[in-house]
Short mmCIF file of C-alpha atoms in Angstrom, two decimals:
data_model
loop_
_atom_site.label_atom_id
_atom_site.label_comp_id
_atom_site.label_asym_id
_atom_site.label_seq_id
_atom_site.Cartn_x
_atom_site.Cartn_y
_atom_site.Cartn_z
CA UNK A 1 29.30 14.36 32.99
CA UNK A 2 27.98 14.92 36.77
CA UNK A 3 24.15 14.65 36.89
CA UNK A 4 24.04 13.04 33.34
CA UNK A 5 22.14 9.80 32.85
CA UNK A 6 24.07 8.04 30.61
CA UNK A 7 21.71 4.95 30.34
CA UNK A 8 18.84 7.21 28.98
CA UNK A 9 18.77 5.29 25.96
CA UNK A 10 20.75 2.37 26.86
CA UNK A 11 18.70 0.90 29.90
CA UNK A 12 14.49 1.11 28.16
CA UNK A 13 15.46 -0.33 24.93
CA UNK A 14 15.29 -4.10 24.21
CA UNK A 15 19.69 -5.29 23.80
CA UNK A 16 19.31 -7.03 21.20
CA UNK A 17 21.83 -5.10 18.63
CA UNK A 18 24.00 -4.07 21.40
CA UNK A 19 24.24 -7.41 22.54
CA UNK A 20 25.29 -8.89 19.04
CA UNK A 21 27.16 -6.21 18.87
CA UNK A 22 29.12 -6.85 21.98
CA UNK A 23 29.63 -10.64 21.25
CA UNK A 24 31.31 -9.55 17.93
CA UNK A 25 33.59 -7.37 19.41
CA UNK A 26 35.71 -10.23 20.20
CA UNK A 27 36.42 -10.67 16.52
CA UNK A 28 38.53 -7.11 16.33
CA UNK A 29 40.54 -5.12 18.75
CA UNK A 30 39.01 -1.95 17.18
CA UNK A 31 35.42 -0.90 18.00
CA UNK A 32 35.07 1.18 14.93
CA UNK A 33 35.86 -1.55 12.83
CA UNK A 34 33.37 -4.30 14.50
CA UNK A 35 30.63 -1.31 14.22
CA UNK A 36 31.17 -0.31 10.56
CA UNK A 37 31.95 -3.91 9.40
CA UNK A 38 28.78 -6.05 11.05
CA UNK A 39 26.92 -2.92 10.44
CA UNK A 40 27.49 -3.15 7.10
CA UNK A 41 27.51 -6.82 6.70
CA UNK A 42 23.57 -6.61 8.40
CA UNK A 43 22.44 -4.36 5.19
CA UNK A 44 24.24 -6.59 3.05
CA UNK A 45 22.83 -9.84 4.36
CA UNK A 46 19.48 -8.43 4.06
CA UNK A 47 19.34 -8.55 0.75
CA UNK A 48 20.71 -11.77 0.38
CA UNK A 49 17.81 -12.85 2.63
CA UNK A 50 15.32 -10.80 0.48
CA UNK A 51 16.21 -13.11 -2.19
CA UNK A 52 15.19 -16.42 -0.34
CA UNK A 53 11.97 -14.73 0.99
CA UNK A 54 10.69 -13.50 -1.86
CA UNK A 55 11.69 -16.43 -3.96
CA UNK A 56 9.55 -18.46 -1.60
CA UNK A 57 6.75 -15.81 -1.50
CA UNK A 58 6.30 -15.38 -5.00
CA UNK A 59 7.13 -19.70 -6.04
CA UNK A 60 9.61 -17.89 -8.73
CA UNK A 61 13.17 -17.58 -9.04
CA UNK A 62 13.46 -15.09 -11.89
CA UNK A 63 11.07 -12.97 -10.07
CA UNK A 64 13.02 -13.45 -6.99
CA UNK A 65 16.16 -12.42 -8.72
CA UNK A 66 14.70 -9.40 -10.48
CA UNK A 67 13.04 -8.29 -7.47
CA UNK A 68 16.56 -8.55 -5.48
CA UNK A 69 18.20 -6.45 -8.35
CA UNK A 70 15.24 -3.65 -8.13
CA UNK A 71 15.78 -3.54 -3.94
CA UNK A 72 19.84 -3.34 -3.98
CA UNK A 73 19.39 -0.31 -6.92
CA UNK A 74 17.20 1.37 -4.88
CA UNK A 75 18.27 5.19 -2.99
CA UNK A 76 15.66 4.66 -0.59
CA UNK A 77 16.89 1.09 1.08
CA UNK A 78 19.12 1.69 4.28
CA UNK A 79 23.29 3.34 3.53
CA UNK A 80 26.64 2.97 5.63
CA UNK A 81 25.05 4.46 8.76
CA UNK A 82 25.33 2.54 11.94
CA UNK A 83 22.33 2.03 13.35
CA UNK A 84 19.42 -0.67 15.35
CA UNK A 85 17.33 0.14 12.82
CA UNK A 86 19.04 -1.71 9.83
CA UNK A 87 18.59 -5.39 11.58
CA UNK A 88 15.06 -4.79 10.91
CA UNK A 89 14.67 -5.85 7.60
CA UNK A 90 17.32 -9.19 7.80
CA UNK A 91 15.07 -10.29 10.75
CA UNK A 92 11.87 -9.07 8.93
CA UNK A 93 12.61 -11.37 5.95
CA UNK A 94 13.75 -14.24 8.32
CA UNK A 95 10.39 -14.32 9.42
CA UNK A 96 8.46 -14.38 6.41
CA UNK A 97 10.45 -16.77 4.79
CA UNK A 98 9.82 -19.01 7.76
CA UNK A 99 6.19 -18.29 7.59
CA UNK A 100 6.08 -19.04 4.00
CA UNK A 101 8.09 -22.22 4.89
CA UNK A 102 5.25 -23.66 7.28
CA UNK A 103 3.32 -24.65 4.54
CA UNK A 104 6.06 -27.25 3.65
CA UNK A 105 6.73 -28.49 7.31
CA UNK A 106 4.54 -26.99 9.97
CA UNK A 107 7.75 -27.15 12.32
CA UNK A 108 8.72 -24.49 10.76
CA UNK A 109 6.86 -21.81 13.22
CA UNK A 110 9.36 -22.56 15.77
CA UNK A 111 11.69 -20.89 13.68
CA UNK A 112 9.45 -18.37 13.04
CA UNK A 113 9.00 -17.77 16.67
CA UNK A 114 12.37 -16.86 17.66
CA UNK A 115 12.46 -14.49 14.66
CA UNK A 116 10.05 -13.05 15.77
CA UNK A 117 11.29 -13.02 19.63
CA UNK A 118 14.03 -11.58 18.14
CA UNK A 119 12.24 -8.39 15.94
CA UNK A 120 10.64 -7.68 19.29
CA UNK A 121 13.59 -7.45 21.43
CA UNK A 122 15.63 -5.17 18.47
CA UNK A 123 13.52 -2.34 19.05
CA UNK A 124 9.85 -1.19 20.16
CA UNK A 125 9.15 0.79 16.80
CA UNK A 126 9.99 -2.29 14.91
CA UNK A 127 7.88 -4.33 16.67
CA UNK A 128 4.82 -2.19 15.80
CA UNK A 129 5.52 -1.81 12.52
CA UNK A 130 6.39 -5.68 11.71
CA UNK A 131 3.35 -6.17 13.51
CA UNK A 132 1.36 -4.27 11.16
CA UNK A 133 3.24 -5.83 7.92
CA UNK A 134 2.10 -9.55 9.75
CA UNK A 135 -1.83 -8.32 9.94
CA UNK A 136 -1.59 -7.44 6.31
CA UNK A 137 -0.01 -10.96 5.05
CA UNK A 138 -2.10 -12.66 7.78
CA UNK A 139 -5.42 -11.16 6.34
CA UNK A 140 -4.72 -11.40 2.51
CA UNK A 141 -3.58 -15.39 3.07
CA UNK A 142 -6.87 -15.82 4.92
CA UNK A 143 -8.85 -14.65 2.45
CA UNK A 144 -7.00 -16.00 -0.53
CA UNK A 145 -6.56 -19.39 0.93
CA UNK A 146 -10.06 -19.53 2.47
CA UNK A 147 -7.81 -21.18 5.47
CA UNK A 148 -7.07 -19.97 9.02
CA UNK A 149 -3.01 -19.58 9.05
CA UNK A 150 -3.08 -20.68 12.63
CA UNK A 151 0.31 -21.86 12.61
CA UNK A 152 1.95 -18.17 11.87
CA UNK A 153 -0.63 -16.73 14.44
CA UNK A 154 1.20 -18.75 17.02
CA UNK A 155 4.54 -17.97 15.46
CA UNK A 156 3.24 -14.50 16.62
CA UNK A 157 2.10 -15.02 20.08
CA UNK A 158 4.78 -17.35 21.04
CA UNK A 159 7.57 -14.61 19.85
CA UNK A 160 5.61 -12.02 21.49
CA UNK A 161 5.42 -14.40 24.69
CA UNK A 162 9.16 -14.94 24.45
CA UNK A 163 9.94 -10.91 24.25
CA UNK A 164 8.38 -10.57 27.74
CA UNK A 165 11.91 -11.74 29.27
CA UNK A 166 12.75 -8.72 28.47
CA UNK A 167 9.79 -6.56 28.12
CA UNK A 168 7.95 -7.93 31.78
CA UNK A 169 10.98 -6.36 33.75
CA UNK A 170 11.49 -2.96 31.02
CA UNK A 171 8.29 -1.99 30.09
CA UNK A 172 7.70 0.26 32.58
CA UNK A 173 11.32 1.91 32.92
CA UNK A 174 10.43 2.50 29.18
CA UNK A 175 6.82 4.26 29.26
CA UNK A 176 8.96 6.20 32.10
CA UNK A 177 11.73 7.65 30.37
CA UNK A 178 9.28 8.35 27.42
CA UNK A 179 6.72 9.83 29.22
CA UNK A 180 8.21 11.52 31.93
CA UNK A 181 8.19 10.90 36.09
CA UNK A 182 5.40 10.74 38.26
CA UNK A 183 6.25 11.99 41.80
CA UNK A 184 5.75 9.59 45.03
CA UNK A 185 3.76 13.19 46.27
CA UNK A 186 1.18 13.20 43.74
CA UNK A 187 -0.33 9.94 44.83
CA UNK A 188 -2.03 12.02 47.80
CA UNK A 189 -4.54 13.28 44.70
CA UNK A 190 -5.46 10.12 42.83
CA UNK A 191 -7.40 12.02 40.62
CA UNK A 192 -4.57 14.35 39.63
CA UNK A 193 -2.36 10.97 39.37
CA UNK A 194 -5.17 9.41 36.55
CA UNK A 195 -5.27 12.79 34.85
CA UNK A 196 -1.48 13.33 34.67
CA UNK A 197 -0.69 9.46 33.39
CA UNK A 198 -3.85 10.15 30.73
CA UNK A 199 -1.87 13.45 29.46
CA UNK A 200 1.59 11.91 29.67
CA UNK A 201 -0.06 9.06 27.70
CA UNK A 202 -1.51 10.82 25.46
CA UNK A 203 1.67 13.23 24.77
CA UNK A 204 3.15 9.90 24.23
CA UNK A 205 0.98 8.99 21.30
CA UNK A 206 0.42 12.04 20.00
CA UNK A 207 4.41 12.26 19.66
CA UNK A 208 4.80 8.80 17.90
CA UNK A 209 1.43 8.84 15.80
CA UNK A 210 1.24 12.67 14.61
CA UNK A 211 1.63 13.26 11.09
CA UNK A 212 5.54 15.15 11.96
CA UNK A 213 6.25 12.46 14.54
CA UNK A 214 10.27 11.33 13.29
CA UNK A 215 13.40 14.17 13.36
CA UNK A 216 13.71 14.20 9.96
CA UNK A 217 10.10 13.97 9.35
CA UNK A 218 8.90 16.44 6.58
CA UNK A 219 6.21 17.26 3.42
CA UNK A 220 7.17 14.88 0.11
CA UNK A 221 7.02 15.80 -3.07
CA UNK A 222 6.75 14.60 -6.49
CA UNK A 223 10.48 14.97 -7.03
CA UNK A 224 11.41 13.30 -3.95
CA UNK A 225 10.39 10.42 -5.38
CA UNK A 226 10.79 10.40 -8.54
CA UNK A 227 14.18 12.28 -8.65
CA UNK A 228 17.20 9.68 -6.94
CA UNK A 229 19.40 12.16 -4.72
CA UNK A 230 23.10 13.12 -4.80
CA UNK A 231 22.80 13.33 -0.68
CA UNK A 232 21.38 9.74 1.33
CA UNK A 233 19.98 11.85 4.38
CA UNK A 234 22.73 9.38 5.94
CA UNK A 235 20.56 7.62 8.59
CA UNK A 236 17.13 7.28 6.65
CA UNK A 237 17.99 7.69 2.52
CA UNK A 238 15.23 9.42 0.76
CA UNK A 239 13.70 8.46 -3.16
CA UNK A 240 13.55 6.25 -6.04
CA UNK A 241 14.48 7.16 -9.10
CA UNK A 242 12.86 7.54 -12.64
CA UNK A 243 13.48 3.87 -14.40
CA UNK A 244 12.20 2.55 -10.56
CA UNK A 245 9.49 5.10 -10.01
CA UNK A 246 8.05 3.88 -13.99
CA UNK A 247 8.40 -0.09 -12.82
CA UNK A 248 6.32 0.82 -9.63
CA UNK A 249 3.55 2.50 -12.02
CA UNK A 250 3.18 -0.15 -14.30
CA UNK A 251 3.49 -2.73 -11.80
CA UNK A 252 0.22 -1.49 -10.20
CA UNK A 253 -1.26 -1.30 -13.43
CA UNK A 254 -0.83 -5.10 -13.69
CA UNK A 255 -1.70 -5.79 -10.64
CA UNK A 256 -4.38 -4.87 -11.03
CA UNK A 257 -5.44 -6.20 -14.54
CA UNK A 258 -4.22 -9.73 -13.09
CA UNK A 259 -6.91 -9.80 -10.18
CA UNK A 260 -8.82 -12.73 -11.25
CA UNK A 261 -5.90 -15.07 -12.74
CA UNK A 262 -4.42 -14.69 -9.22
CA UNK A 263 -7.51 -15.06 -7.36
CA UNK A 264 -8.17 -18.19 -9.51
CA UNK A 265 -4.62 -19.41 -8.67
CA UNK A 266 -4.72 -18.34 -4.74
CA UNK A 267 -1.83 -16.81 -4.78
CA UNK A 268 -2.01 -13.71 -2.24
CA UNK A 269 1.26 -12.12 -2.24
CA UNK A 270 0.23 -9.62 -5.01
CA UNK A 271 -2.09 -8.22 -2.31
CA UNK A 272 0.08 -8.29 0.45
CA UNK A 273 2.86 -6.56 -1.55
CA UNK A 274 0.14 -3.95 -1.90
CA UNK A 275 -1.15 -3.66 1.26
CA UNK A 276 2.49 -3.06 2.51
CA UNK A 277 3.17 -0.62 -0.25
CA UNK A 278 -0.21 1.66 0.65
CA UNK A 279 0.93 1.04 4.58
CA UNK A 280 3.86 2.54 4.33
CA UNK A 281 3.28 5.02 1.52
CA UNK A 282 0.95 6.41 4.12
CA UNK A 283 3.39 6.45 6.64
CA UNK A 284 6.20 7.87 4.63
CA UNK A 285 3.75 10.68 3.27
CA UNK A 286 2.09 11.06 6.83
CA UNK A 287 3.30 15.34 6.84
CA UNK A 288 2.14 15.55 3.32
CA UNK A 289 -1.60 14.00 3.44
CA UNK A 290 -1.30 14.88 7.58
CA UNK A 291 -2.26 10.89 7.99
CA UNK A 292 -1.25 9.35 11.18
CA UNK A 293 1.93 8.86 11.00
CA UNK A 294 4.90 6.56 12.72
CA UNK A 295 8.04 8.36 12.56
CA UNK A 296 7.75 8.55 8.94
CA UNK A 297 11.01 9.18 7.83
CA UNK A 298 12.35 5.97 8.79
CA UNK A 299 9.73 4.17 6.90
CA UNK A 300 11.50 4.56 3.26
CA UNK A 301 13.59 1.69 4.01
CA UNK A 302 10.75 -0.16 4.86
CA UNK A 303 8.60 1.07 1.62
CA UNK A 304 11.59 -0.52 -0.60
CA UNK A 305 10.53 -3.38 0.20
CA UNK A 306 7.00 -3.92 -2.03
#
């Protein structure tokens, strides 16, 4: 189409799922097929991967395996829809197995850093939000472990670091095609430049970070949850179930009772679990409680996870 910018959303955005995308193309003459096959093999692979990172996270293989069970029953964790979004989670437990795996080789970070390099190049949103799911883990194995983790804090900044070979050049085309153009004329008023960049950057937060921020953003109720639906929303899938929903109570409930056997033990994972369940609860629920929220409707595949 004359006029149209067809790079809109192509050109900003880190390449990294277009780019494996385009490399598997060469193993199919049909486009469709690569999409809907890799696509689908991502989701799949992701829970394979859940298995080995929470098997490492929790020391247990029967908790592992039950755990991997509970995440491939659940309504809520990614469908068939083709999308960046579900390499978020393979990469996600990538990581944090390779964190988890520094404590039996410190080498391992350098693994961790390219999967993280890699999170951060997949998408901006993800980076945030796996950000926020590493200062919860980081925190709760400090204070556990009484012990800086300084090897996963470089994991961190290094994949960060790496992210800038794409992010030094793109950053800026990005901020621009979310927050609008600012004219080669209006630098004759500097003041009028600082106080348009201030409002564009504060549209731009109040767009990502209000409680409706997301398409399909909208209230939750008790039945949402609770209540698995006949529809999957297609791109974002929506509840839990009741057998889930009644695991999820209890589960706190022991948590909770277990406190000071685990705290004896210094095993933190029972409060990082938590800490990622109230994050993204609070996300997810962002138009109900009118929290901050993150494009909240994308956040139920996330808050399968704890």
């Amino acid at each position: 189409y004359p006029g149209e910018d067809l790079f809109r959303y192509t050109d900003p955005y880190p390449p990294g799922y277009e780019i494996m995308m385009g490399v598997l193309y060469q193993t199919s003459t049909s486009l469709n097929w690569t999409l809907k096959f890799f696509n689908a093999l991502f989701i799949s692979m992701s829970i394979l991967f859940f298995y080995f990172f929470a098997q490492k996270l929790t020391g247990s293989k029967k908790k592992a395996l039950f755990a991997t069970f509970i995440l491939a029953m659940l309504p809520s964790y990614l469908s068939h829809f083709i999308w960046v979004h579900s390499l978020l989670p393979l990469l996600l437990f990538v990581a944090f197995y390779c964190f988890e795996s520094i404590k039996e080789d410190k080498r391992w970070w350098y693994t961790a850093a390219l999967a993280v390099a890699g999170i951060f190049v997949v998408h901006p949103e993800h980076a945030i939000k796996f950000s926020l799911f590493f200062g919860i883990y980081f925190i709760a194995k400090w204070a556990v472990e009484k012990r800086f983790p300084k090897e996963q804090l470089y994991a961190c900044i290094v994949g960060s670091l790496l992210s800038l070979f794409w992010w030094g050049a793109k950053l800026g085309s990005f901020f621009q095609e979310r927050m609008g153009r600012i004219t080669p004329s209006d630098t004759v008023v500097i003041a009028r430049v600082k106080t348009r960049m201030l409002a564009k950057l504060s549209s731009f937060f109040q767009s990502y970070f209000s409680p409706y921020s997301g398409t399909a953003t909208r209230p939750y109720t008790f039945n949402d949850f609770f209540v698995a639906k006949a529809q999957n929303m297609i791109n974002s899938p929506i509840g839990w179930g009741i057998v889930i929903s009644l695991l999820l109570t209890v589960s706190i409930v022991l948590v909770f009772l277990a406190v000071k056997k685990y705290r004896e033990q210094k095993k933190y994972y029972l409060w990082v679990l938590l800490g990622w369940f109230v994050l993204t609860f609070m996300i997810v629920n962002s138009a109900t409680f009118g929290t901050p929220g993150f494009l909240s409707f994308r956040t139920w595949m996330l808050l399968a996870i704890p």
